[in-house]
Amino acid sequence: TNTRRAVPAIWSGSWSEPLEINEPACNGAKTYQATAPTVFEYFRKHKDRPATDCVYVLGDVNCPWQFSKLGGYGTEYWPELVQDGQTDVERWQIARNILMELHPSFLLLYLPDVDHGGHSGDWGEYTRAISTADTIVRSLWDTLQADPIYAGKTTVIVTNDHGRHNDRTDRPHNGFQGHGDGCDGCRRIHLLMVGPDTRRAHVSTIPRTIPDIAPTVGFLLGFPTEQATGEPMLELLLDRRTQ
């Protein structure tokens, strides 16, 4: 329920502990490195694809976390990392241009403004960021459906790396400002999956965790995630043999 563990779990499909490192390229600043192969590395290695076909739009950060340097995977399979955009709207505009110009097979778009709004303690800022993120998701879907390369054959997955604290009796109505413990609000997150292989209007009751995301991506795009501990969320998918 904290970003340092949850984001690498989205990448790698496991709860592997990230390695704290000092990055020379960031003037020795502290950052983290994944200690298991990431979905980017799995995709590029097994599908033999260039970095331009596997894009991570992160936004303007000082020293980005790194992907794995494991033998058999590592830097030669890292994604195209795009560090432009100060706001979620700017990140989405950059991602949209990449989708339209490069048509990558796999793109991850990071939208951190909801988390920033929560930490601000300003309920209005927080809810506005949620509304903006919702609008971006709809715009993303509409953009894909209007493009002949993506329309009818592209899946969108939307999730968050953690929740927010439940309201506390000693601090009423400001539980949303933080996260990171074992309360239900922190542990329960959302996942929306939409696409031609996804069951329409289905609400799953099967408990799942973050490491199940990467194997699901691998299942949809046809590559293994052999060091992941999660499992594909097949209950969300159509059985094409009966369709």
Short mmCIF file of N, CA and C in Angstrom, two decimals, residues 10-186:
data_model
loop_
_atom_site.label_atom_id
_atom_site.label_comp_id
_atom_site.label_asym_id
_atom_site.label_seq_id
_atom_site.Cartn_x
_atom_site.Cartn_y
_atom_site.Cartn_z
N ILE A 10 3.37 -3.67 -10.11
CA ILE A 10 2.65 -3.53 -11.37
C ILE A 10 3.58 -3.87 -12.53
N TRP A 11 4.81 -3.37 -12.47
CA TRP A 11 5.78 -3.65 -13.54
C TRP A 11 6.10 -5.13 -13.67
N SER A 12 6.38 -5.78 -12.53
CA SER A 12 7.02 -7.10 -12.57
C SER A 12 6.08 -8.27 -12.33
N GLY A 13 4.89 -8.03 -11.79
CA GLY A 13 4.00 -9.14 -11.48
C GLY A 13 4.44 -9.90 -10.26
N SER A 14 5.15 -9.24 -9.34
CA SER A 14 5.58 -9.89 -8.11
C SER A 14 5.80 -8.81 -7.05
N TRP A 15 5.86 -9.27 -5.79
CA TRP A 15 6.13 -8.35 -4.69
C TRP A 15 7.63 -8.27 -4.38
N SER A 16 8.46 -8.44 -5.38
CA SER A 16 9.90 -8.40 -5.17
C SER A 16 10.31 -7.05 -4.60
N GLU A 17 11.24 -7.07 -3.65
CA GLU A 17 11.70 -5.86 -2.98
C GLU A 17 12.60 -5.05 -3.92
N PRO A 18 12.25 -3.80 -4.25
CA PRO A 18 13.13 -3.00 -5.10
C PRO A 18 14.43 -2.67 -4.38
N LEU A 19 15.47 -2.48 -5.16
CA LEU A 19 16.79 -2.18 -4.63
C LEU A 19 17.00 -0.67 -4.58
N GLU A 20 17.39 -0.17 -3.42
CA GLU A 20 17.71 1.25 -3.30
C GLU A 20 19.12 1.50 -3.84
N ILE A 21 19.24 2.44 -4.76
CA ILE A 21 20.53 2.72 -5.38
C ILE A 21 20.77 4.23 -5.41
N ASN A 22 22.03 4.61 -5.59
CA ASN A 22 22.40 6.00 -5.85
C ASN A 22 22.76 6.10 -7.32
N GLU A 23 22.03 6.93 -8.04
CA GLU A 23 22.15 7.00 -9.49
C GLU A 23 23.12 8.12 -9.92
N PRO A 24 24.28 7.75 -10.51
CA PRO A 24 25.23 8.77 -10.95
C PRO A 24 24.63 9.77 -11.93
N ALA A 25 23.73 9.30 -12.80
CA ALA A 25 23.13 10.20 -13.79
C ALA A 25 22.24 11.25 -13.14
N CYS A 26 21.87 11.03 -11.88
CA CYS A 26 21.04 11.99 -11.14
C CYS A 26 21.86 12.64 -10.03
N ASN A 27 23.16 12.82 -10.28
CA ASN A 27 24.07 13.43 -9.31
C ASN A 27 24.09 12.66 -7.98
N GLY A 28 23.98 11.36 -8.09
CA GLY A 28 24.05 10.52 -6.90
C GLY A 28 22.78 10.45 -6.09
N ALA A 29 21.68 10.97 -6.63
CA ALA A 29 20.40 10.96 -5.90
C ALA A 29 19.92 9.53 -5.70
N LYS A 30 19.17 9.32 -4.62
CA LYS A 30 18.63 8.00 -4.33
C LYS A 30 17.47 7.69 -5.26
N THR A 31 17.43 6.46 -5.74
CA THR A 31 16.30 5.99 -6.52
C THR A 31 16.16 4.49 -6.27
N TYR A 32 15.26 3.84 -6.99
CA TYR A 32 15.02 2.42 -6.79
C TYR A 32 15.11 1.68 -8.12
N GLN A 33 15.49 0.43 -8.03
CA GLN A 33 15.61 -0.41 -9.21
C GLN A 33 14.85 -1.71 -8.99
N ALA A 34 14.09 -2.13 -10.00
CA ALA A 34 13.35 -3.38 -9.90
C ALA A 34 14.31 -4.56 -9.79
N THR A 35 13.95 -5.54 -8.99
CA THR A 35 14.80 -6.72 -8.80
C THR A 35 14.18 -7.96 -9.45
N ALA A 36 13.18 -7.77 -10.30
CA ALA A 36 12.59 -8.84 -11.09
C ALA A 36 12.34 -8.28 -12.49
N PRO A 37 12.34 -9.12 -13.52
CA PRO A 37 12.06 -8.60 -14.86
C PRO A 37 10.71 -7.89 -14.90
N THR A 38 10.65 -6.83 -15.66
CA THR A 38 9.42 -6.05 -15.77
C THR A 38 8.64 -6.45 -17.01
N VAL A 39 7.38 -6.04 -17.04
CA VAL A 39 6.53 -6.36 -18.18
C VAL A 39 7.11 -5.77 -19.47
N PHE A 40 7.81 -4.66 -19.36
CA PHE A 40 8.46 -4.07 -20.53
C PHE A 40 9.53 -5.02 -21.08
N GLU A 41 10.34 -5.55 -20.17
CA GLU A 41 11.42 -6.44 -20.58
C GLU A 41 10.88 -7.75 -21.14
N TYR A 42 9.86 -8.31 -20.48
CA TYR A 42 9.23 -9.52 -21.01
C TYR A 42 8.73 -9.28 -22.43
N PHE A 43 8.01 -8.18 -22.62
CA PHE A 43 7.42 -7.89 -23.93
C PHE A 43 8.49 -7.73 -25.00
N ARG A 44 9.47 -6.89 -24.73
CA ARG A 44 10.47 -6.61 -25.77
C ARG A 44 11.32 -7.83 -26.09
N LYS A 45 11.67 -8.61 -25.07
CA LYS A 45 12.50 -9.79 -25.33
C LYS A 45 11.74 -10.86 -26.09
N HIS A 46 10.57 -11.24 -25.60
CA HIS A 46 9.87 -12.38 -26.19
C HIS A 46 9.17 -12.04 -27.50
N LYS A 47 8.84 -10.76 -27.70
CA LYS A 47 8.22 -10.36 -28.97
C LYS A 47 9.23 -9.76 -29.93
N ASP A 48 10.49 -9.61 -29.48
CA ASP A 48 11.57 -9.06 -30.30
C ASP A 48 11.16 -7.69 -30.89
N ARG A 49 10.79 -6.79 -29.98
CA ARG A 49 10.30 -5.50 -30.41
C ARG A 49 11.24 -4.37 -29.97
N PRO A 50 11.31 -3.28 -30.75
CA PRO A 50 12.16 -2.14 -30.38
C PRO A 50 11.53 -1.34 -29.25
N ALA A 51 12.33 -0.47 -28.66
CA ALA A 51 11.84 0.35 -27.54
C ALA A 51 10.67 1.24 -27.97
N THR A 52 10.66 1.68 -29.21
CA THR A 52 9.58 2.55 -29.67
C THR A 52 8.23 1.83 -29.72
N ASP A 53 8.23 0.51 -29.61
CA ASP A 53 6.97 -0.25 -29.57
C ASP A 53 6.53 -0.53 -28.15
N CYS A 54 7.27 0.02 -27.17
CA CYS A 54 7.01 -0.26 -25.75
C CYS A 54 7.33 1.01 -24.97
N VAL A 55 6.33 1.83 -24.73
CA VAL A 55 6.56 3.19 -24.26
C VAL A 55 5.97 3.38 -22.86
N TYR A 56 6.73 4.06 -22.00
CA TYR A 56 6.27 4.40 -20.65
C TYR A 56 6.28 5.91 -20.53
N VAL A 57 5.11 6.53 -20.50
CA VAL A 57 4.99 7.98 -20.33
C VAL A 57 4.90 8.25 -18.84
N LEU A 58 6.00 8.69 -18.27
CA LEU A 58 6.12 8.88 -16.83
C LEU A 58 5.87 10.31 -16.41
N GLY A 59 6.26 11.24 -17.24
CA GLY A 59 6.18 12.65 -16.87
C GLY A 59 7.50 13.16 -16.34
N ASP A 60 7.50 14.42 -15.98
CA ASP A 60 8.72 15.10 -15.56
C ASP A 60 9.05 14.75 -14.12
N VAL A 61 9.97 13.82 -13.93
CA VAL A 61 10.45 13.44 -12.60
C VAL A 61 11.96 13.62 -12.56
N ASN A 62 12.48 13.90 -11.38
CA ASN A 62 13.90 14.22 -11.26
C ASN A 62 14.80 13.02 -11.52
N CYS A 63 14.45 11.90 -10.92
CA CYS A 63 15.30 10.71 -11.05
C CYS A 63 14.40 9.48 -11.10
N PRO A 64 14.04 9.03 -12.29
CA PRO A 64 13.06 7.94 -12.40
C PRO A 64 13.59 6.63 -11.83
N TRP A 65 12.68 5.84 -11.31
CA TRP A 65 13.04 4.50 -10.86
C TRP A 65 13.45 3.67 -12.06
N GLN A 66 14.31 2.70 -11.82
CA GLN A 66 14.87 1.92 -12.91
C GLN A 66 14.24 0.53 -12.97
N PHE A 67 14.33 -0.04 -14.15
CA PHE A 67 13.83 -1.39 -14.37
C PHE A 67 14.97 -2.36 -14.06
N SER A 68 14.80 -3.64 -14.31
CA SER A 68 15.79 -4.60 -13.83
C SER A 68 17.07 -4.58 -14.67
N LYS A 69 18.13 -5.10 -14.08
CA LYS A 69 19.39 -5.32 -14.80
C LYS A 69 19.77 -6.79 -14.72
N LEU A 70 18.76 -7.65 -14.71
CA LEU A 70 18.99 -9.08 -14.54
C LEU A 70 19.51 -9.71 -15.82
N GLY A 71 20.34 -10.72 -15.66
CA GLY A 71 20.84 -11.46 -16.80
C GLY A 71 19.71 -12.06 -17.61
N GLY A 72 19.80 -11.93 -18.92
CA GLY A 72 18.75 -12.40 -19.80
C GLY A 72 17.69 -11.36 -20.07
N TYR A 73 17.64 -10.33 -19.24
CA TYR A 73 16.73 -9.21 -19.44
C TYR A 73 17.55 -7.93 -19.34
N GLY A 74 17.14 -6.95 -18.56
CA GLY A 74 17.99 -5.79 -18.31
C GLY A 74 17.85 -4.67 -19.30
N THR A 75 18.89 -3.81 -19.33
CA THR A 75 18.80 -2.51 -20.00
C THR A 75 18.48 -2.60 -21.48
N GLU A 76 18.92 -3.65 -22.16
CA GLU A 76 18.65 -3.73 -23.60
C GLU A 76 17.17 -3.95 -23.90
N TYR A 77 16.38 -4.26 -22.88
CA TYR A 77 14.96 -4.48 -23.07
C TYR A 77 14.10 -3.46 -22.32
N TRP A 78 14.72 -2.39 -21.84
CA TRP A 78 13.94 -1.36 -21.15
C TRP A 78 13.03 -0.65 -22.14
N PRO A 79 11.94 -0.03 -21.65
CA PRO A 79 11.02 0.68 -22.54
C PRO A 79 11.57 2.03 -22.97
N GLU A 80 10.91 2.63 -23.92
CA GLU A 80 11.16 4.03 -24.26
C GLU A 80 10.55 4.87 -23.14
N LEU A 81 11.37 5.55 -22.37
CA LEU A 81 10.91 6.30 -21.21
C LEU A 81 10.72 7.76 -21.60
N VAL A 82 9.52 8.26 -21.44
CA VAL A 82 9.19 9.64 -21.83
C VAL A 82 8.98 10.45 -20.56
N GLN A 83 9.87 11.40 -20.30
CA GLN A 83 9.84 12.18 -19.06
C GLN A 83 9.43 13.62 -19.32
N ASP A 84 8.35 13.80 -20.06
CA ASP A 84 7.82 15.12 -20.33
C ASP A 84 6.42 15.22 -19.74
N GLY A 85 6.03 16.43 -19.36
CA GLY A 85 4.69 16.67 -18.85
C GLY A 85 4.68 16.90 -17.36
N GLN A 86 4.18 18.06 -16.95
CA GLN A 86 4.12 18.42 -15.54
C GLN A 86 2.82 17.99 -14.88
N THR A 87 1.75 17.87 -15.66
CA THR A 87 0.44 17.53 -15.14
C THR A 87 -0.10 16.30 -15.85
N ASP A 88 -1.16 15.72 -15.29
CA ASP A 88 -1.76 14.56 -15.95
C ASP A 88 -2.28 14.91 -17.34
N VAL A 89 -2.84 16.10 -17.48
CA VAL A 89 -3.33 16.52 -18.80
C VAL A 89 -2.19 16.60 -19.80
N GLU A 90 -1.06 17.16 -19.40
CA GLU A 90 0.10 17.24 -20.29
C GLU A 90 0.63 15.86 -20.62
N ARG A 91 0.69 14.98 -19.62
CA ARG A 91 1.15 13.61 -19.88
C ARG A 91 0.25 12.92 -20.88
N TRP A 92 -1.06 13.12 -20.74
CA TRP A 92 -1.98 12.49 -21.67
C TRP A 92 -1.80 13.07 -23.08
N GLN A 93 -1.62 14.37 -23.22
CA GLN A 93 -1.42 14.96 -24.55
C GLN A 93 -0.17 14.37 -25.22
N ILE A 94 0.88 14.18 -24.43
CA ILE A 94 2.11 13.58 -24.96
C ILE A 94 1.85 12.13 -25.35
N ALA A 95 1.17 11.38 -24.49
CA ALA A 95 0.86 9.99 -24.79
C ALA A 95 -0.01 9.88 -26.04
N ARG A 96 -0.97 10.76 -26.18
CA ARG A 96 -1.85 10.72 -27.35
C ARG A 96 -1.04 10.94 -28.63
N ASN A 97 -0.12 11.88 -28.61
CA ASN A 97 0.72 12.12 -29.79
C ASN A 97 1.55 10.90 -30.13
N ILE A 98 2.07 10.24 -29.10
CA ILE A 98 2.86 9.03 -29.33
C ILE A 98 2.00 7.93 -29.94
N LEU A 99 0.79 7.76 -29.41
CA LEU A 99 -0.12 6.75 -29.95
C LEU A 99 -0.42 7.02 -31.43
N MET A 100 -0.67 8.27 -31.76
CA MET A 100 -1.05 8.60 -33.13
C MET A 100 0.13 8.55 -34.10
N GLU A 101 1.34 8.87 -33.61
CA GLU A 101 2.49 8.95 -34.50
C GLU A 101 3.26 7.64 -34.58
N LEU A 102 3.46 6.96 -33.44
CA LEU A 102 4.29 5.75 -33.41
C LEU A 102 3.47 4.47 -33.36
N HIS A 103 2.25 4.54 -32.88
CA HIS A 103 1.38 3.37 -32.72
C HIS A 103 2.09 2.22 -32.00
N PRO A 104 2.61 2.46 -30.80
CA PRO A 104 3.25 1.36 -30.06
C PRO A 104 2.23 0.28 -29.70
N SER A 105 2.71 -0.96 -29.61
CA SER A 105 1.85 -2.07 -29.22
C SER A 105 1.53 -2.05 -27.74
N PHE A 106 2.45 -1.47 -26.94
CA PHE A 106 2.26 -1.44 -25.49
C PHE A 106 2.65 -0.06 -24.98
N LEU A 107 1.75 0.58 -24.24
CA LEU A 107 2.03 1.88 -23.66
C LEU A 107 1.48 1.92 -22.25
N LEU A 108 2.30 2.41 -21.32
CA LEU A 108 1.88 2.64 -19.94
C LEU A 108 1.90 4.14 -19.68
N LEU A 109 0.76 4.66 -19.23
CA LEU A 109 0.63 6.08 -18.92
C LEU A 109 0.44 6.24 -17.43
N TYR A 110 1.32 7.01 -16.80
CA TYR A 110 1.29 7.22 -15.35
C TYR A 110 0.61 8.55 -15.06
N LEU A 111 -0.42 8.52 -14.20
CA LEU A 111 -1.17 9.72 -13.83
C LEU A 111 -1.08 9.92 -12.32
N PRO A 112 -0.11 10.69 -11.84
CA PRO A 112 0.11 10.82 -10.39
C PRO A 112 -0.66 11.94 -9.71
N ASP A 113 -1.41 12.76 -10.46
CA ASP A 113 -2.00 13.95 -9.84
C ASP A 113 -3.06 13.62 -8.79
N VAL A 114 -3.75 12.48 -8.93
CA VAL A 114 -4.72 12.10 -7.90
C VAL A 114 -4.01 11.87 -6.57
N ASP A 115 -2.88 11.18 -6.62
CA ASP A 115 -2.10 10.94 -5.40
C ASP A 115 -1.60 12.26 -4.82
N HIS A 116 -1.09 13.13 -5.68
CA HIS A 116 -0.60 14.43 -5.21
C HIS A 116 -1.73 15.23 -4.58
N GLY A 117 -2.91 15.19 -5.22
CA GLY A 117 -4.05 15.92 -4.68
C GLY A 117 -4.47 15.39 -3.32
N GLY A 118 -4.41 14.07 -3.15
CA GLY A 118 -4.73 13.49 -1.85
C GLY A 118 -3.76 13.94 -0.78
N HIS A 119 -2.47 13.88 -1.08
CA HIS A 119 -1.46 14.27 -0.09
C HIS A 119 -1.54 15.76 0.26
N SER A 120 -2.11 16.56 -0.63
CA SER A 120 -2.23 17.99 -0.35
C SER A 120 -3.18 18.26 0.81
N GLY A 121 -4.10 17.32 1.06
CA GLY A 121 -5.11 17.53 2.10
C GLY A 121 -6.26 18.41 1.65
N ASP A 122 -6.24 18.83 0.40
CA ASP A 122 -7.30 19.69 -0.15
C ASP A 122 -8.30 18.80 -0.87
N TRP A 123 -9.48 18.63 -0.28
CA TRP A 123 -10.49 17.73 -0.85
C TRP A 123 -10.89 18.15 -2.26
N GLY A 124 -11.00 19.45 -2.50
CA GLY A 124 -11.36 19.94 -3.82
C GLY A 124 -10.31 19.59 -4.86
N GLU A 125 -9.03 19.78 -4.51
CA GLU A 125 -7.95 19.44 -5.43
C GLU A 125 -7.95 17.94 -5.72
N TYR A 126 -8.17 17.17 -4.68
CA TYR A 126 -8.18 15.71 -4.81
C TYR A 126 -9.29 15.25 -5.74
N THR A 127 -10.51 15.72 -5.53
CA THR A 127 -11.63 15.27 -6.35
C THR A 127 -11.54 15.82 -7.78
N ARG A 128 -10.98 17.00 -7.95
CA ARG A 128 -10.76 17.52 -9.31
C ARG A 128 -9.77 16.66 -10.07
N ALA A 129 -8.73 16.19 -9.38
CA ALA A 129 -7.75 15.32 -10.03
C ALA A 129 -8.38 13.99 -10.44
N ILE A 130 -9.28 13.47 -9.61
CA ILE A 130 -9.99 12.24 -9.96
C ILE A 130 -10.85 12.46 -11.20
N SER A 131 -11.57 13.58 -11.24
CA SER A 131 -12.40 13.89 -12.40
C SER A 131 -11.56 14.03 -13.66
N THR A 132 -10.40 14.67 -13.54
CA THR A 132 -9.51 14.82 -14.70
C THR A 132 -9.02 13.47 -15.18
N ALA A 133 -8.63 12.60 -14.26
CA ALA A 133 -8.16 11.27 -14.65
C ALA A 133 -9.27 10.48 -15.35
N ASP A 134 -10.50 10.59 -14.83
CA ASP A 134 -11.63 9.92 -15.49
C ASP A 134 -11.81 10.42 -16.92
N THR A 135 -11.69 11.73 -17.10
CA THR A 135 -11.83 12.31 -18.43
C THR A 135 -10.74 11.82 -19.37
N ILE A 136 -9.52 11.70 -18.84
CA ILE A 136 -8.40 11.21 -19.65
C ILE A 136 -8.64 9.78 -20.09
N VAL A 137 -9.15 8.95 -19.18
CA VAL A 137 -9.42 7.56 -19.55
C VAL A 137 -10.43 7.49 -20.68
N ARG A 138 -11.49 8.29 -20.58
CA ARG A 138 -12.48 8.31 -21.66
C ARG A 138 -11.86 8.81 -22.97
N SER A 139 -11.04 9.86 -22.89
CA SER A 139 -10.39 10.38 -24.09
C SER A 139 -9.46 9.35 -24.70
N LEU A 140 -8.75 8.61 -23.84
CA LEU A 140 -7.88 7.54 -24.33
C LEU A 140 -8.68 6.51 -25.11
N TRP A 141 -9.79 6.08 -24.52
CA TRP A 141 -10.60 5.06 -25.19
C TRP A 141 -11.15 5.57 -26.52
N ASP A 142 -11.66 6.81 -26.53
CA ASP A 142 -12.20 7.38 -27.76
C ASP A 142 -11.11 7.52 -28.82
N THR A 143 -9.91 7.90 -28.40
CA THR A 143 -8.80 8.03 -29.34
C THR A 143 -8.46 6.69 -29.99
N LEU A 144 -8.42 5.64 -29.17
CA LEU A 144 -8.11 4.31 -29.70
C LEU A 144 -9.18 3.82 -30.66
N GLN A 145 -10.45 4.07 -30.32
CA GLN A 145 -11.53 3.59 -31.17
C GLN A 145 -11.64 4.36 -32.47
N ALA A 146 -11.06 5.55 -32.53
CA ALA A 146 -11.09 6.35 -33.75
C ALA A 146 -9.90 6.06 -34.66
N ASP A 147 -9.00 5.22 -34.21
CA ASP A 147 -7.79 4.92 -34.98
C ASP A 147 -7.90 3.51 -35.58
N PRO A 148 -7.75 3.36 -36.88
CA PRO A 148 -7.95 2.04 -37.50
C PRO A 148 -6.92 1.00 -37.07
N ILE A 149 -5.76 1.43 -36.60
CA ILE A 149 -4.75 0.46 -36.14
C ILE A 149 -5.13 -0.12 -34.79
N TYR A 150 -5.77 0.68 -33.93
CA TYR A 150 -6.10 0.23 -32.58
C TYR A 150 -7.55 -0.24 -32.43
N ALA A 151 -8.45 0.32 -33.20
CA ALA A 151 -9.88 0.08 -32.99
C ALA A 151 -10.22 -1.40 -33.08
N GLY A 152 -10.97 -1.90 -32.10
CA GLY A 152 -11.45 -3.27 -32.12
C GLY A 152 -10.44 -4.33 -31.77
N LYS A 153 -9.19 -3.93 -31.43
CA LYS A 153 -8.18 -4.93 -31.09
C LYS A 153 -7.23 -4.45 -30.00
N THR A 154 -7.68 -3.51 -29.19
CA THR A 154 -6.83 -2.94 -28.15
C THR A 154 -7.54 -3.00 -26.80
N THR A 155 -6.81 -3.43 -25.78
CA THR A 155 -7.34 -3.50 -24.42
C THR A 155 -6.75 -2.36 -23.59
N VAL A 156 -7.60 -1.73 -22.79
CA VAL A 156 -7.18 -0.69 -21.84
C VAL A 156 -7.38 -1.22 -20.44
N ILE A 157 -6.34 -1.11 -19.62
CA ILE A 157 -6.41 -1.48 -18.21
C ILE A 157 -6.14 -0.23 -17.39
N VAL A 158 -7.01 0.06 -16.44
CA VAL A 158 -6.87 1.22 -15.56
C VAL A 158 -6.83 0.71 -14.12
N THR A 159 -5.81 1.12 -13.39
CA THR A 159 -5.70 0.71 -11.99
C THR A 159 -4.96 1.75 -11.19
N ASN A 160 -4.88 1.56 -9.89
CA ASN A 160 -4.08 2.43 -9.03
C ASN A 160 -3.14 1.57 -8.18
N ASP A 161 -2.04 2.16 -7.76
CA ASP A 161 -1.03 1.38 -7.05
C ASP A 161 -1.36 1.22 -5.57
N HIS A 162 -2.27 2.03 -5.05
CA HIS A 162 -2.69 1.92 -3.64
C HIS A 162 -3.96 2.72 -3.47
N GLY A 163 -4.63 2.54 -2.34
CA GLY A 163 -5.81 3.33 -2.01
C GLY A 163 -5.45 4.48 -1.10
N ARG A 164 -6.40 4.87 -0.27
CA ARG A 164 -6.19 5.95 0.71
C ARG A 164 -6.67 5.46 2.06
N HIS A 165 -6.19 6.09 3.11
CA HIS A 165 -6.62 5.73 4.46
C HIS A 165 -8.13 5.88 4.62
N ASN A 166 -8.72 4.98 5.40
CA ASN A 166 -10.07 5.22 5.89
C ASN A 166 -10.06 6.44 6.81
N ASP A 167 -11.22 7.08 6.97
CA ASP A 167 -11.31 8.18 7.95
C ASP A 167 -10.90 7.67 9.32
N ARG A 168 -10.19 8.50 10.08
CA ARG A 168 -9.72 8.14 11.42
C ARG A 168 -10.52 8.90 12.47
N THR A 169 -10.85 8.24 13.55
CA THR A 169 -11.63 8.91 14.59
C THR A 169 -10.87 10.08 15.21
N ASP A 170 -9.53 10.00 15.20
CA ASP A 170 -8.75 11.09 15.77
C ASP A 170 -8.45 12.18 14.75
N ARG A 171 -8.71 11.88 13.47
CA ARG A 171 -8.49 12.86 12.41
C ARG A 171 -9.64 12.76 11.42
N PRO A 172 -10.82 13.18 11.80
CA PRO A 172 -12.00 12.96 10.95
C PRO A 172 -11.88 13.63 9.59
N HIS A 173 -12.32 12.89 8.57
CA HIS A 173 -12.47 13.39 7.20
C HIS A 173 -11.15 13.67 6.50
N ASN A 174 -10.03 13.33 7.07
CA ASN A 174 -8.79 13.56 6.33
C ASN A 174 -8.03 12.25 6.08
N GLY A 175 -8.75 11.15 6.17
CA GLY A 175 -8.08 9.89 5.88
C GLY A 175 -7.51 9.85 4.48
N PHE A 176 -8.16 10.54 3.53
CA PHE A 176 -7.72 10.51 2.14
C PHE A 176 -6.33 11.12 1.95
N GLN A 177 -5.83 11.85 2.95
CA GLN A 177 -4.56 12.56 2.77
C GLN A 177 -3.36 11.62 2.74
N GLY A 178 -3.48 10.45 3.34
CA GLY A 178 -2.34 9.55 3.39
C GLY A 178 -2.71 8.13 3.00
N HIS A 179 -1.71 7.25 3.04
CA HIS A 179 -1.88 5.84 2.73
C HIS A 179 -0.65 5.11 3.21
N GLY A 180 -0.68 3.78 3.19
CA GLY A 180 0.54 3.05 3.48
C GLY A 180 0.44 2.01 4.57
N ASP A 181 -0.74 1.83 5.16
CA ASP A 181 -0.85 0.78 6.17
C ASP A 181 -1.80 -0.32 5.69
N GLY A 182 -2.31 -1.13 6.61
CA GLY A 182 -3.13 -2.27 6.23
C GLY A 182 -4.61 -2.03 6.31
N CYS A 183 -5.05 -0.78 6.42
CA CYS A 183 -6.49 -0.53 6.49
C CYS A 183 -7.14 -0.88 5.16
N ASP A 184 -8.44 -1.12 5.19
CA ASP A 184 -9.15 -1.54 3.99
C ASP A 184 -9.08 -0.49 2.89
N GLY A 185 -9.13 0.78 3.29
CA GLY A 185 -9.05 1.84 2.29
C GLY A 185 -7.74 1.84 1.53
N CYS A 186 -6.65 1.52 2.22
CA CYS A 186 -5.34 1.46 1.56
C CYS A 186 -5.20 0.21 0.69
#
